[in-house]
Amino acid sequence: MTAFLKKYMRPAYKSISRALGYSLTLGTSEAWAAFSTIAAHRLSLEDRAGMAFATLSSLDPAQAEQVAAAALRAAGMPASSFLGAMLEARLWAHSATETERKAYCLACFEVMAEANQSAFLQRATAMEAAA
């Protein structure tokens, strides 16, 4: 089997295998960042997605969620407002993932007073019409 793999393994896969070994050996954030760059250049989207899926599947769900959130640079929960609620909300929304923005938007909308829900919908409709 080893002779077969050596003979038929694509060169890109050989270099990725070496890069993975170096990253595992060094274990630093710099080494993993370099591996990410190499993988982006040497592997297809399908190859990278397969590696990501296999690796995330090897973790327990809470760990997998934390790793995926870090990879997506998720913003986490909004912080307390020190600079003013609207400014803080805009800063948070800028760094949040699409999933986070949708979840917090809907959750906030659901607990608004009915009058504020109507005002929100009117503003959103006006913004959509202006676009």
PDB file of C-alpha atoms in Angstrom:
ATOM      1  CA  MET A   1       0.000   0.000   0.000  1.00  0.00           C
ATOM      2  CA  THR A   2       2.819   2.431   0.864  1.00  0.00           C
ATOM      3  CA  ALA A   3       4.555   1.876  -2.484  1.00  0.00           C
ATOM      4  CA  PHE A   4       1.249   2.459  -4.252  1.00  0.00           C
ATOM      5  CA  LEU A   5       0.673   5.731  -2.371  1.00  0.00           C
ATOM      6  CA  LYS A   6       4.205   6.953  -3.033  1.00  0.00           C
ATOM      7  CA  LYS A   7       3.829   6.228  -6.731  1.00  0.00           C
ATOM      8  CA  TYR A   8       0.327   7.626  -7.278  1.00  0.00           C
ATOM      9  CA  MET A   9      -0.178  10.303  -4.610  1.00  0.00           C
ATOM     10  CA  ARG A  10      -0.561  13.734  -6.155  1.00  0.00           C
ATOM     11  CA  PRO A  11       2.367  16.124  -5.457  1.00  0.00           C
ATOM     12  CA  ALA A  12      -0.020  18.610  -3.839  1.00  0.00           C
ATOM     13  CA  TYR A  13      -1.114  15.930  -1.370  1.00  0.00           C
ATOM     14  CA  LYS A  14       2.511  15.068  -0.576  1.00  0.00           C
ATOM     15  CA  SER A  15       3.308  18.707   0.211  1.00  0.00           C
ATOM     16  CA  ILE A  16       0.161  19.058   2.322  1.00  0.00           C
ATOM     17  CA  SER A  17       1.089  15.908   4.238  1.00  0.00           C
ATOM     18  CA  ARG A  18       4.503  17.369   5.029  1.00  0.00           C
ATOM     19  CA  ALA A  19       3.016  20.748   5.962  1.00  0.00           C
ATOM     20  CA  LEU A  20       0.524  19.042   8.267  1.00  0.00           C
ATOM     21  CA  GLY A  21       3.357  17.140   9.941  1.00  0.00           C
ATOM     22  CA  TYR A  22       5.335  20.349  10.442  1.00  0.00           C
ATOM     23  CA  SER A  23       2.298  22.121  11.890  1.00  0.00           C
ATOM     24  CA  LEU A  24       1.557  19.260  14.268  1.00  0.00           C
ATOM     25  CA  THR A  25       5.204  19.130  15.347  1.00  0.00           C
ATOM     26  CA  LEU A  26       5.511  22.875  15.936  1.00  0.00           C
ATOM     27  CA  GLY A  27       1.985  23.299  17.303  1.00  0.00           C
ATOM     28  CA  THR A  28       2.119  27.102  17.170  1.00  0.00           C
ATOM     29  CA  SER A  29      -0.510  29.484  15.870  1.00  0.00           C
ATOM     30  CA  GLU A  30       1.997  30.645  13.254  1.00  0.00           C
ATOM     31  CA  ALA A  31       2.513  27.087  12.026  1.00  0.00           C
ATOM     32  CA  TRP A  32      -1.245  26.514  11.748  1.00  0.00           C
ATOM     33  CA  ALA A  33      -1.703  29.837   9.937  1.00  0.00           C
ATOM     34  CA  ALA A  34       0.978  28.776   7.460  1.00  0.00           C
ATOM     35  CA  PHE A  35      -0.740  25.402   7.024  1.00  0.00           C
ATOM     36  CA  SER A  36      -4.006  27.201   6.288  1.00  0.00           C
ATOM     37  CA  THR A  37      -2.310  29.280   3.594  1.00  0.00           C
ATOM     38  CA  ILE A  38      -0.657  26.237   2.034  1.00  0.00           C
ATOM     39  CA  ALA A  39      -3.932  24.283   2.098  1.00  0.00           C
ATOM     40  CA  ALA A  40      -5.763  27.157   0.399  1.00  0.00           C
ATOM     41  CA  HIS A  41      -3.233  27.071  -2.456  1.00  0.00           C
ATOM     42  CA  ARG A  42      -2.697  23.338  -2.819  1.00  0.00           C
ATOM     43  CA  LEU A  43      -6.111  21.817  -2.102  1.00  0.00           C
ATOM     44  CA  SER A  44      -9.498  22.168  -3.722  1.00  0.00           C
ATOM     45  CA  LEU A  45     -12.500  23.530  -1.873  1.00  0.00           C
ATOM     46  CA  GLU A  46     -13.823  19.973  -1.618  1.00  0.00           C
ATOM     47  CA  ASP A  47     -10.538  18.713  -0.144  1.00  0.00           C
ATOM     48  CA  ARG A  48     -10.454  21.506   2.465  1.00  0.00           C
ATOM     49  CA  ALA A  49     -14.137  21.027   3.319  1.00  0.00           C
ATOM     50  CA  GLY A  50     -13.558  17.300   3.757  1.00  0.00           C
ATOM     51  CA  MET A  51     -10.624  17.928   6.097  1.00  0.00           C
ATOM     52  CA  ALA A  52     -12.620  20.462   8.077  1.00  0.00           C
ATOM     53  CA  PHE A  53     -15.611  18.139   8.355  1.00  0.00           C
ATOM     54  CA  ALA A  54     -13.493  15.170   9.419  1.00  0.00           C
ATOM     55  CA  THR A  55     -11.637  17.216  12.010  1.00  0.00           C
ATOM     56  CA  LEU A  56     -14.735  18.916  13.445  1.00  0.00           C
ATOM     57  CA  SER A  57     -16.514  15.550  13.547  1.00  0.00           C
ATOM     58  CA  SER A  58     -13.723  14.187  15.741  1.00  0.00           C
ATOM     59  CA  LEU A  59     -14.544  16.762  18.450  1.00  0.00           C
ATOM     60  CA  ASP A  60     -17.439  16.762  20.865  1.00  0.00           C
ATOM     61  CA  PRO A  61     -20.196  19.156  19.711  1.00  0.00           C
ATOM     62  CA  ALA A  62     -19.316  21.961  22.156  1.00  0.00           C
ATOM     63  CA  GLN A  63     -15.651  21.881  21.124  1.00  0.00           C
ATOM     64  CA  ALA A  64     -16.565  21.743  17.432  1.00  0.00           C
ATOM     65  CA  GLU A  65     -18.826  24.775  17.848  1.00  0.00           C
ATOM     66  CA  GLN A  66     -16.063  26.725  19.615  1.00  0.00           C
ATOM     67  CA  VAL A  67     -13.524  25.869  16.922  1.00  0.00           C
ATOM     68  CA  ALA A  68     -15.931  26.765  14.107  1.00  0.00           C
ATOM     69  CA  ALA A  69     -16.847  30.049  15.834  1.00  0.00           C
ATOM     70  CA  ALA A  70     -13.161  30.929  16.174  1.00  0.00           C
ATOM     71  CA  ALA A  71     -12.513  30.068  12.519  1.00  0.00           C
ATOM     72  CA  LEU A  72     -15.456  32.229  11.447  1.00  0.00           C
ATOM     73  CA  ARG A  73     -14.298  35.001  13.781  1.00  0.00           C
ATOM     74  CA  ALA A  74     -17.676  35.055  15.499  1.00  0.00           C
ATOM     75  CA  ALA A  75     -18.281  38.087  17.686  1.00  0.00           C
ATOM     76  CA  GLY A  76     -19.945  36.238  20.535  1.00  0.00           C
ATOM     77  CA  MET A  77     -22.431  37.983  22.771  1.00  0.00           C
ATOM     78  CA  PRO A  78     -22.750  41.756  22.501  1.00  0.00           C
ATOM     79  CA  ALA A  79     -20.803  43.600  25.200  1.00  0.00           C
ATOM     80  CA  SER A  80     -22.223  46.048  27.710  1.00  0.00           C
ATOM     81  CA  SER A  81     -22.774  49.498  26.294  1.00  0.00           C
ATOM     82  CA  PHE A  82     -20.199  52.091  27.366  1.00  0.00           C
ATOM     83  CA  LEU A  83     -20.015  54.197  24.203  1.00  0.00           C
ATOM     84  CA  GLY A  84     -23.763  54.398  23.635  1.00  0.00           C
ATOM     85  CA  ALA A  85     -26.117  51.583  22.738  1.00  0.00           C
ATOM     86  CA  MET A  86     -26.381  52.286  19.006  1.00  0.00           C
ATOM     87  CA  LEU A  87     -22.632  52.703  18.488  1.00  0.00           C
ATOM     88  CA  GLU A  88     -21.898  49.516  20.454  1.00  0.00           C
ATOM     89  CA  ALA A  89     -24.595  47.648  18.515  1.00  0.00           C
ATOM     90  CA  ARG A  90     -23.127  48.759  15.176  1.00  0.00           C
ATOM     91  CA  LEU A  91     -19.589  47.818  16.232  1.00  0.00           C
ATOM     92  CA  TRP A  92     -20.772  44.396  17.373  1.00  0.00           C
ATOM     93  CA  ALA A  93     -22.874  43.821  14.237  1.00  0.00           C
ATOM     94  CA  HIS A  94     -19.896  44.652  12.032  1.00  0.00           C
ATOM     95  CA  SER A  95     -17.825  41.865  13.595  1.00  0.00           C
ATOM     96  CA  ALA A  96     -20.614  39.312  14.097  1.00  0.00           C
ATOM     97  CA  THR A  97     -21.300  36.435  11.759  1.00  0.00           C
ATOM     98  CA  GLU A  98     -24.465  36.431   9.666  1.00  0.00           C
ATOM     99  CA  THR A  99     -25.919  33.718  11.899  1.00  0.00           C
ATOM    100  CA  GLU A 100     -25.267  35.796  15.027  1.00  0.00           C
ATOM    101  CA  ARG A 101     -26.818  38.916  13.486  1.00  0.00           C
ATOM    102  CA  LYS A 102     -29.956  37.038  12.433  1.00  0.00           C
ATOM    103  CA  ALA A 103     -30.341  35.329  15.811  1.00  0.00           C
ATOM    104  CA  TYR A 104     -29.940  38.502  17.888  1.00  0.00           C
ATOM    105  CA  CYS A 105     -32.107  40.550  15.511  1.00  0.00           C
ATOM    106  CA  LEU A 106     -34.981  38.094  15.728  1.00  0.00           C
ATOM    107  CA  ALA A 107     -34.622  37.623  19.489  1.00  0.00           C
ATOM    108  CA  CYS A 108     -34.635  41.395  20.043  1.00  0.00           C
ATOM    109  CA  PHE A 109     -37.580  41.895  17.708  1.00  0.00           C
ATOM    110  CA  GLU A 110     -39.602  39.222  19.511  1.00  0.00           C
ATOM    111  CA  VAL A 111     -39.291  40.952  22.886  1.00  0.00           C
ATOM    112  CA  MET A 112     -39.980  44.491  21.617  1.00  0.00           C
ATOM    113  CA  ALA A 113     -43.201  46.214  22.526  1.00  0.00           C
ATOM    114  CA  GLU A 114     -45.755  45.971  19.720  1.00  0.00           C
ATOM    115  CA  ALA A 115     -45.440  49.693  18.930  1.00  0.00           C
ATOM    116  CA  ASN A 116     -41.658  49.329  18.569  1.00  0.00           C
ATOM    117  CA  GLN A 117     -42.084  46.266  16.349  1.00  0.00           C
ATOM    118  CA  SER A 118     -44.353  48.310  14.054  1.00  0.00           C
ATOM    119  CA  ALA A 119     -41.859  51.199  13.992  1.00  0.00           C
ATOM    120  CA  PHE A 120     -39.022  48.788  13.244  1.00  0.00           C
ATOM    121  CA  LEU A 121     -40.931  47.197  10.357  1.00  0.00           C
ATOM    122  CA  GLN A 122     -41.802  50.625   8.929  1.00  0.00           C
ATOM    123  CA  ARG A 123     -38.145  51.685   9.046  1.00  0.00           C
ATOM    124  CA  ALA A 124     -36.999  48.416   7.465  1.00  0.00           C
ATOM    125  CA  THR A 125     -39.628  48.743   4.723  1.00  0.00           C
ATOM    126  CA  ALA A 126     -38.585  52.349   4.057  1.00  0.00           C
ATOM    127  CA  MET A 127     -34.927  51.320   3.838  1.00  0.00           C
ATOM    128  CA  GLU A 128     -35.805  48.479   1.433  1.00  0.00           C
ATOM    129  CA  ALA A 129     -37.816  50.863  -0.762  1.00  0.00           C
ATOM    130  CA  ALA A 130     -34.914  53.354  -0.830  1.00  0.00           C
ATOM    131  CA  ALA A 131     -32.456  50.645  -1.934  1.00  0.00           C
TER     132      ALA A 131
END
